[in-house]
mmCIF file of N, CA, C and O in Angstrom:
data_model
loop_
_atom_site.group_PDB
_atom_site.id
_atom_site.type_symbol
_atom_site.label_atom_id
_atom_site.label_comp_id
_atom_site.label_asym_id
_atom_site.label_seq_id
_atom_site.Cartn_x
_atom_site.Cartn_y
_atom_site.Cartn_z
ATOM 1 N N UNK S 18 -158.967 115.123 -121.299
ATOM 2 C CA UNK S 18 -159.944 116.124 -120.922
ATOM 3 C C UNK S 18 -159.784 117.315 -121.839
ATOM 4 O O UNK S 18 -158.783 117.554 -122.517
ATOM 5 N N UNK S 19 -160.815 118.166 -121.821
ATOM 6 C CA UNK S 19 -160.853 119.356 -122.646
ATOM 7 C C UNK S 19 -160.583 120.580 -121.840
ATOM 8 O O UNK S 19 -160.852 121.719 -122.309
ATOM 9 N N UNK S 20 -160.034 120.480 -120.653
ATOM 10 C CA UNK S 20 -159.760 121.653 -119.826
ATOM 11 C C UNK S 20 -158.706 122.487 -120.522
ATOM 12 O O UNK S 20 -157.674 121.983 -120.939
ATOM 13 N N UNK S 21 -158.968 123.760 -120.612
ATOM 14 C CA UNK S 21 -158.006 124.671 -121.215
ATOM 15 C C UNK S 21 -158.026 124.698 -122.735
ATOM 16 O O UNK S 21 -157.227 125.380 -123.374
ATOM 17 N N UNK S 22 -158.913 123.962 -123.328
ATOM 18 C CA UNK S 22 -159.013 123.906 -124.795
ATOM 19 C C UNK S 22 -160.364 124.465 -125.235
ATOM 20 O O UNK S 22 -161.365 124.189 -124.603
ATOM 21 N N UNK S 23 -160.347 125.185 -126.322
ATOM 22 C CA UNK S 23 -161.599 125.725 -126.867
ATOM 23 C C UNK S 23 -162.085 124.805 -127.950
ATOM 24 O O UNK S 23 -161.284 124.213 -128.663
ATOM 25 N N UNK S 24 -163.377 124.690 -128.062
ATOM 26 C CA UNK S 24 -163.917 123.954 -129.168
ATOM 27 C C UNK S 24 -163.678 124.711 -130.462
ATOM 28 O O UNK S 24 -163.352 125.897 -130.401
ATOM 29 N N UNK S 25 -163.775 124.059 -131.551
ATOM 30 C CA UNK S 25 -163.557 124.732 -132.888
ATOM 31 C C UNK S 25 -164.464 125.943 -133.005
ATOM 32 O O UNK S 25 -164.021 127.007 -133.471
ATOM 33 N N UNK S 26 -165.726 125.865 -132.639
ATOM 34 C CA UNK S 26 -166.677 126.960 -132.823
ATOM 35 C C UNK S 26 -166.256 128.147 -131.944
ATOM 36 O O UNK S 26 -166.345 129.271 -132.402
ATOM 37 N N UNK S 27 -165.793 127.893 -130.736
ATOM 38 C CA UNK S 27 -165.339 129.013 -129.901
ATOM 39 C C UNK S 27 -164.058 129.643 -130.526
ATOM 40 O O UNK S 27 -163.899 130.865 -130.485
ATOM 41 N N UNK S 28 -163.156 128.832 -130.993
ATOM 42 C CA UNK S 28 -161.956 129.351 -131.607
ATOM 43 C C UNK S 28 -162.269 130.165 -132.826
ATOM 44 O O UNK S 28 -161.685 131.245 -133.044
ATOM 45 N N UNK S 29 -163.212 129.695 -133.636
ATOM 46 C CA UNK S 29 -163.649 130.455 -134.821
ATOM 47 C C UNK S 29 -164.213 131.805 -134.423
ATOM 48 O O UNK S 29 -163.901 132.817 -135.080
ATOM 49 N N UNK S 30 -165.054 131.815 -133.393
ATOM 50 C CA UNK S 30 -165.606 133.065 -132.951
ATOM 51 C C UNK S 30 -164.545 134.004 -132.473
ATOM 52 O O UNK S 30 -164.599 135.215 -132.738
ATOM 53 N N UNK S 31 -163.505 133.484 -131.754
ATOM 54 C CA UNK S 31 -162.400 134.377 -131.338
ATOM 55 C C UNK S 31 -161.659 134.918 -132.515
ATOM 56 O O UNK S 31 -161.286 136.091 -132.553
ATOM 57 N N UNK S 32 -161.444 134.075 -133.521
ATOM 58 C CA UNK S 32 -160.764 134.505 -134.721
ATOM 59 C C UNK S 32 -161.556 135.636 -135.407
ATOM 60 O O UNK S 32 -160.985 136.612 -135.881
ATOM 61 N N UNK S 33 -162.857 135.404 -135.570
ATOM 62 C CA UNK S 33 -163.687 136.398 -136.224
ATOM 63 C C UNK S 33 -163.712 137.708 -135.402
ATOM 64 O O UNK S 33 -163.698 138.813 -135.954
ATOM 65 N N UNK S 34 -163.759 137.600 -134.103
ATOM 66 C CA UNK S 34 -163.769 138.811 -133.257
ATOM 67 C C UNK S 34 -162.456 139.527 -133.386
ATOM 68 O O UNK S 34 -162.428 140.752 -133.454
ATOM 69 N N UNK S 35 -161.373 138.843 -133.424
ATOM 70 C CA UNK S 35 -160.036 139.458 -133.614
ATOM 71 C C UNK S 35 -159.966 140.107 -134.991
ATOM 72 O O UNK S 35 -159.562 141.252 -135.153
ATOM 73 N N UNK S 36 -160.431 139.403 -136.053
ATOM 74 C CA UNK S 36 -160.440 139.999 -137.401
ATOM 75 C C UNK S 36 -161.314 141.211 -137.448
ATOM 76 O O UNK S 36 -160.983 142.238 -138.009
ATOM 77 N N UNK S 37 -162.484 141.131 -136.799
ATOM 78 C CA UNK S 37 -163.409 142.261 -136.743
ATOM 79 C C UNK S 37 -162.774 143.502 -136.175
ATOM 80 O O UNK S 37 -162.823 144.594 -136.718
ATOM 81 N N UNK S 38 -162.075 143.316 -135.025
ATOM 82 C CA UNK S 38 -161.481 144.493 -134.385
ATOM 83 C C UNK S 38 -160.318 145.029 -135.212
ATOM 84 O O UNK S 38 -160.073 146.199 -135.275
ATOM 85 N N UNK S 39 -159.574 144.131 -135.810
ATOM 86 C CA UNK S 39 -158.427 144.508 -136.627
ATOM 87 C C UNK S 39 -158.890 145.299 -137.879
ATOM 88 O O UNK S 39 -158.302 146.357 -138.186
ATOM 89 N N UNK S 40 -159.910 144.799 -138.596
ATOM 90 C CA UNK S 40 -160.374 145.544 -139.748
ATOM 91 C C UNK S 40 -161.068 146.839 -139.361
ATOM 92 O O UNK S 40 -160.956 147.844 -140.084
ATOM 93 N N UNK S 41 -161.691 146.952 -138.193
ATOM 94 C CA UNK S 41 -162.237 148.147 -137.749
ATOM 95 C C UNK S 41 -161.171 149.207 -137.529
ATOM 96 O O UNK S 41 -161.328 150.389 -137.880
ATOM 97 N N UNK S 42 -160.039 148.783 -136.958
ATOM 98 C CA UNK S 42 -158.922 149.675 -136.722
ATOM 99 C C UNK S 42 -158.321 150.150 -138.074
ATOM 100 O O UNK S 42 -158.061 151.316 -138.219
ATOM 101 N N UNK S 43 -158.133 149.236 -139.002
ATOM 102 C CA UNK S 43 -157.642 149.576 -140.313
ATOM 103 C C UNK S 43 -158.585 150.561 -141.055
ATOM 104 O O UNK S 43 -158.113 151.502 -141.638
ATOM 105 N N UNK S 44 -159.855 150.291 -140.930
ATOM 106 C CA UNK S 44 -160.829 151.146 -141.589
ATOM 107 C C UNK S 44 -160.780 152.548 -141.028
ATOM 108 O O UNK S 44 -160.875 153.551 -141.751
ATOM 109 N N UNK S 45 -160.617 152.659 -139.714
ATOM 110 C CA UNK S 45 -160.541 153.993 -139.086
ATOM 111 C C UNK S 45 -159.270 154.791 -139.473
ATOM 112 O O UNK S 45 -159.291 155.994 -139.507
ATOM 113 N N UNK S 46 -158.195 154.040 -139.798
ATOM 114 C CA UNK S 46 -156.949 154.698 -140.183
ATOM 115 C C UNK S 46 -156.838 154.948 -141.661
ATOM 116 O O UNK S 46 -156.038 155.779 -142.070
ATOM 117 N N UNK S 47 -157.702 154.308 -142.470
ATOM 118 C CA UNK S 47 -157.656 154.452 -143.902
ATOM 119 C C UNK S 47 -159.055 154.735 -144.467
ATOM 120 O O UNK S 47 -159.694 153.852 -145.031
ATOM 121 N N UNK S 48 -159.514 155.939 -144.226
ATOM 122 C CA UNK S 48 -160.862 156.298 -144.472
ATOM 123 C C UNK S 48 -161.229 156.216 -145.963
ATOM 124 O O UNK S 48 -162.440 156.067 -146.293
ATOM 125 N N UNK S 49 -160.269 156.256 -146.859
ATOM 126 C CA UNK S 49 -160.579 156.203 -148.287
ATOM 127 C C UNK S 49 -160.390 154.808 -148.877
ATOM 128 O O UNK S 49 -160.580 154.641 -150.112
ATOM 129 N N UNK S 50 -160.148 153.848 -148.077
ATOM 130 C CA UNK S 50 -159.943 152.460 -148.556
ATOM 131 C C UNK S 50 -161.214 151.637 -148.304
ATOM 132 O O UNK S 50 -161.571 151.414 -147.155
ATOM 133 N N UNK S 51 -161.859 151.219 -149.336
ATOM 134 C CA UNK S 51 -163.118 150.424 -149.161
ATOM 135 C C UNK S 51 -162.916 148.992 -148.744
ATOM 136 O O UNK S 51 -163.835 148.340 -148.159
ATOM 137 N N UNK S 52 -161.710 148.460 -148.915
ATOM 138 C CA UNK S 52 -161.502 147.031 -148.625
ATOM 139 C C UNK S 52 -161.754 146.611 -147.192
ATOM 140 O O UNK S 52 -162.419 145.586 -146.946
ATOM 141 N N UNK S 53 -161.265 147.352 -146.178
ATOM 142 C CA UNK S 53 -161.542 146.949 -144.796
ATOM 143 C C UNK S 53 -163.067 146.920 -144.513
ATOM 144 O O UNK S 53 -163.557 146.110 -143.745
ATOM 145 N N UNK S 54 -163.744 147.857 -145.096
ATOM 146 C CA UNK S 54 -165.240 147.941 -144.892
ATOM 147 C C UNK S 54 -165.925 146.691 -145.531
ATOM 148 O O UNK S 54 -166.837 146.152 -144.923
ATOM 149 N N UNK S 55 -165.435 146.319 -146.692
ATOM 150 C CA UNK S 55 -165.995 145.159 -147.332
ATOM 151 C C UNK S 55 -165.773 143.898 -146.483
ATOM 152 O O UNK S 55 -166.650 143.072 -146.234
ATOM 153 N N UNK S 56 -164.561 143.790 -145.946
ATOM 154 C CA UNK S 56 -164.227 142.631 -145.130
ATOM 155 C C UNK S 56 -164.973 142.658 -143.795
ATOM 156 O O UNK S 56 -165.422 141.646 -143.271
ATOM 157 N N UNK S 57 -165.173 143.865 -143.235
ATOM 158 C CA UNK S 57 -165.947 143.936 -141.994
ATOM 159 C C UNK S 57 -167.390 143.508 -142.238
ATOM 160 O O UNK S 57 -168.005 142.808 -141.438
ATOM 161 N N UNK S 58 -167.925 143.904 -143.392
ATOM 162 C CA UNK S 58 -169.299 143.496 -143.743
ATOM 163 C C UNK S 58 -169.400 141.986 -143.895
ATOM 164 O O UNK S 58 -170.359 141.414 -143.378
ATOM 165 N N UNK S 59 -168.392 141.367 -144.469
ATOM 166 C CA UNK S 59 -168.423 139.928 -144.623
ATOM 167 C C UNK S 59 -168.297 139.216 -143.273
ATOM 168 O O UNK S 59 -169.083 138.250 -143.011
ATOM 169 N N UNK S 60 -167.462 139.707 -142.340
ATOM 170 C CA UNK S 60 -167.379 139.163 -141.001
ATOM 171 C C UNK S 60 -168.675 139.316 -140.265
ATOM 172 O O UNK S 60 -169.112 138.353 -139.618
ATOM 173 N N UNK S 61 -169.306 140.485 -140.349
ATOM 174 C CA UNK S 61 -170.584 140.726 -139.694
ATOM 175 C C UNK S 61 -171.624 139.719 -140.219
ATOM 176 O O UNK S 61 -172.449 139.222 -139.418
ATOM 177 N N UNK S 62 -171.629 139.449 -141.495
ATOM 178 C CA UNK S 62 -172.583 138.496 -142.053
ATOM 179 C C UNK S 62 -172.337 137.084 -141.416
ATOM 180 O O UNK S 62 -173.286 136.434 -141.022
ATOM 181 N N UNK S 63 -171.118 136.678 -141.353
ATOM 182 C CA UNK S 63 -170.756 135.360 -140.779
ATOM 183 C C UNK S 63 -171.209 135.276 -139.322
ATOM 184 O O UNK S 63 -171.698 134.242 -138.916
ATOM 185 N N UNK S 64 -171.051 136.394 -138.606
ATOM 186 C CA UNK S 64 -171.433 136.414 -137.218
ATOM 187 C C UNK S 64 -172.889 136.615 -137.008
ATOM 188 O O UNK S 64 -173.404 136.618 -135.842
ATOM 189 N N UNK S 65 -173.686 136.737 -138.109
ATOM 190 C CA UNK S 65 -175.118 136.913 -138.004
ATOM 191 C C UNK S 65 -175.548 138.274 -137.588
ATOM 192 O O UNK S 65 -176.727 138.511 -137.201
ATOM 193 N N UNK S 66 -174.660 139.258 -137.786
ATOM 194 C CA UNK S 66 -174.962 140.666 -137.442
ATOM 195 C C UNK S 66 -175.331 141.395 -138.745
ATOM 196 O O UNK S 66 -174.609 142.204 -139.261
ATOM 197 N N UNK S 67 -176.534 141.043 -139.278
ATOM 198 C CA UNK S 67 -176.906 141.523 -140.622
ATOM 199 C C UNK S 67 -177.041 143.015 -140.718
ATOM 200 O O UNK S 67 -176.659 143.620 -141.725
ATOM 201 N N UNK S 68 -177.598 143.668 -139.699
ATOM 202 C CA UNK S 68 -177.713 145.120 -139.734
ATOM 203 C C UNK S 68 -176.362 145.796 -139.857
ATOM 204 O O UNK S 68 -176.196 146.750 -140.672
ATOM 205 N N UNK S 69 -175.391 145.333 -139.095
ATOM 206 C CA UNK S 69 -174.061 145.875 -139.179
ATOM 207 C C UNK S 69 -173.386 145.575 -140.523
ATOM 208 O O UNK S 69 -172.684 146.395 -141.043
ATOM 209 N N UNK S 70 -173.673 144.352 -141.016
ATOM 210 C CA UNK S 70 -173.109 143.973 -142.351
ATOM 211 C C UNK S 70 -173.578 144.926 -143.401
ATOM 212 O O UNK S 70 -172.808 145.411 -144.230
ATOM 213 N N UNK S 71 -174.867 145.252 -143.405
ATOM 214 C CA UNK S 71 -175.433 146.168 -144.411
ATOM 215 C C UNK S 71 -174.766 147.548 -144.317
ATOM 216 O O UNK S 71 -174.434 148.144 -145.259
ATOM 217 N N UNK S 72 -174.571 147.959 -143.060
ATOM 218 C CA UNK S 72 -173.950 149.308 -142.791
ATOM 219 C C UNK S 72 -172.548 149.348 -143.464
ATOM 220 O O UNK S 72 -172.202 150.290 -144.168
ATOM 221 N N UNK S 73 -171.715 148.329 -143.193
ATOM 222 C CA UNK S 73 -170.338 148.335 -143.724
ATOM 223 C C UNK S 73 -170.333 148.157 -145.226
ATOM 224 O O UNK S 73 -169.520 148.804 -145.884
ATOM 225 N N UNK S 74 -171.199 147.328 -145.751
ATOM 226 C CA UNK S 74 -171.261 147.158 -147.214
ATOM 227 C C UNK S 74 -171.708 148.515 -147.878
ATOM 228 O O UNK S 74 -171.170 148.840 -148.948
ATOM 229 N N UNK S 75 -172.607 149.152 -147.248
ATOM 230 C CA UNK S 75 -173.087 150.462 -147.782
ATOM 231 C C UNK S 75 -171.954 151.499 -147.790
ATOM 232 O O UNK S 75 -171.789 152.234 -148.776
ATOM 233 N N UNK S 76 -171.213 151.526 -146.692
ATOM 234 C CA UNK S 76 -170.079 152.481 -146.631
ATOM 235 C C UNK S 76 -169.052 152.135 -147.672
ATOM 236 O O UNK S 76 -168.472 153.023 -148.298
ATOM 237 N N UNK S 77 -168.817 150.868 -147.876
ATOM 238 C CA UNK S 77 -167.864 150.383 -148.908
ATOM 239 C C UNK S 77 -168.309 150.899 -150.269
ATOM 240 O O UNK S 77 -167.487 151.413 -151.041
ATOM 241 N N UNK S 78 -169.529 150.709 -150.570
ATOM 242 C CA UNK S 78 -170.067 151.117 -151.906
ATOM 243 C C UNK S 78 -170.030 152.643 -152.096
ATOM 244 O O UNK S 78 -169.721 153.130 -153.190
ATOM 245 N N UNK S 79 -170.269 153.379 -151.015
ATOM 246 C CA UNK S 79 -170.186 154.848 -151.050
ATOM 247 C C UNK S 79 -168.736 155.251 -151.444
ATOM 248 O O UNK S 79 -168.577 156.189 -152.268
ATOM 249 N N UNK S 80 -167.745 154.672 -150.857
ATOM 250 C CA UNK S 80 -166.356 155.052 -151.131
ATOM 251 C C UNK S 80 -166.046 154.672 -152.569
ATOM 252 O O UNK S 80 -165.422 155.448 -153.295
ATOM 253 N N UNK S 81 -166.462 153.464 -153.010
ATOM 254 C CA UNK S 81 -166.188 153.030 -154.365
ATOM 255 C C UNK S 81 -166.888 153.990 -155.370
ATOM 256 O O UNK S 81 -166.248 154.340 -156.386
ATOM 257 N N UNK S 82 -168.073 154.357 -155.091
ATOM 258 C CA UNK S 82 -168.801 155.281 -155.980
ATOM 259 C C UNK S 82 -168.086 156.648 -156.050
ATOM 260 O O UNK S 82 -167.905 157.171 -157.145
ATOM 261 N N UNK S 83 -167.640 157.169 -154.914
ATOM 262 C CA UNK S 83 -166.983 158.441 -154.895
ATOM 263 C C UNK S 83 -165.650 158.361 -155.676
ATOM 264 O O UNK S 83 -165.277 159.323 -156.360
ATOM 265 N N UNK S 84 -164.951 157.246 -155.572
ATOM 266 C CA UNK S 84 -163.682 157.081 -156.322
ATOM 267 C C UNK S 84 -163.907 157.042 -157.862
ATOM 268 O O UNK S 84 -163.052 157.413 -158.575
ATOM 269 N N UNK S 85 -165.044 156.497 -158.247
ATOM 270 C CA UNK S 85 -165.316 156.313 -159.665
ATOM 271 C C UNK S 85 -166.124 157.363 -160.326
ATOM 272 O O UNK S 85 -166.386 157.345 -161.525
ATOM 273 N N UNK S 86 -166.607 158.352 -159.554
ATOM 274 C CA UNK S 86 -167.430 159.412 -160.139
ATOM 275 C C UNK S 86 -166.567 160.216 -161.075
ATOM 276 O O UNK S 86 -165.422 160.535 -160.823
ATOM 277 N N UNK S 87 -167.114 160.488 -162.199
ATOM 278 C CA UNK S 87 -166.392 161.334 -163.196
ATOM 279 C C UNK S 87 -165.413 160.573 -164.025
ATOM 280 O O UNK S 87 -164.786 161.140 -164.969
ATOM 281 N N UNK S 88 -165.241 159.297 -163.815
ATOM 282 C CA UNK S 88 -164.295 158.473 -164.618
ATOM 283 C C UNK S 88 -165.149 157.801 -165.713
ATOM 284 O O UNK S 88 -166.174 157.263 -165.434
ATOM 285 N N UNK S 89 -164.688 157.787 -166.909
ATOM 286 C CA UNK S 89 -165.344 157.097 -168.000
ATOM 287 C C UNK S 89 -164.855 155.653 -168.024
ATOM 288 O O UNK S 89 -163.721 155.323 -167.679
ATOM 289 N N UNK S 90 -165.777 154.772 -168.365
ATOM 290 C CA UNK S 90 -165.430 153.320 -168.370
ATOM 291 C C UNK S 90 -165.307 152.801 -169.817
ATOM 292 O O UNK S 90 -165.965 153.031 -170.683
#
């Protein structure tokens, strides 16, 4: 029987939800680090939350842009 067992899709959703909350916490603690925001955006895309994904990717790009302003390439 499958009592007490999650299907793979439910387990995946739990893993993504755990990752989502973990990266959100890391992002809140490291405001100048774009990586957690990039990863949050990717997770939101996977979960089908496109509006949220765009928000996090935009914030990621803003931090990257601010870090690279004034630097010659």
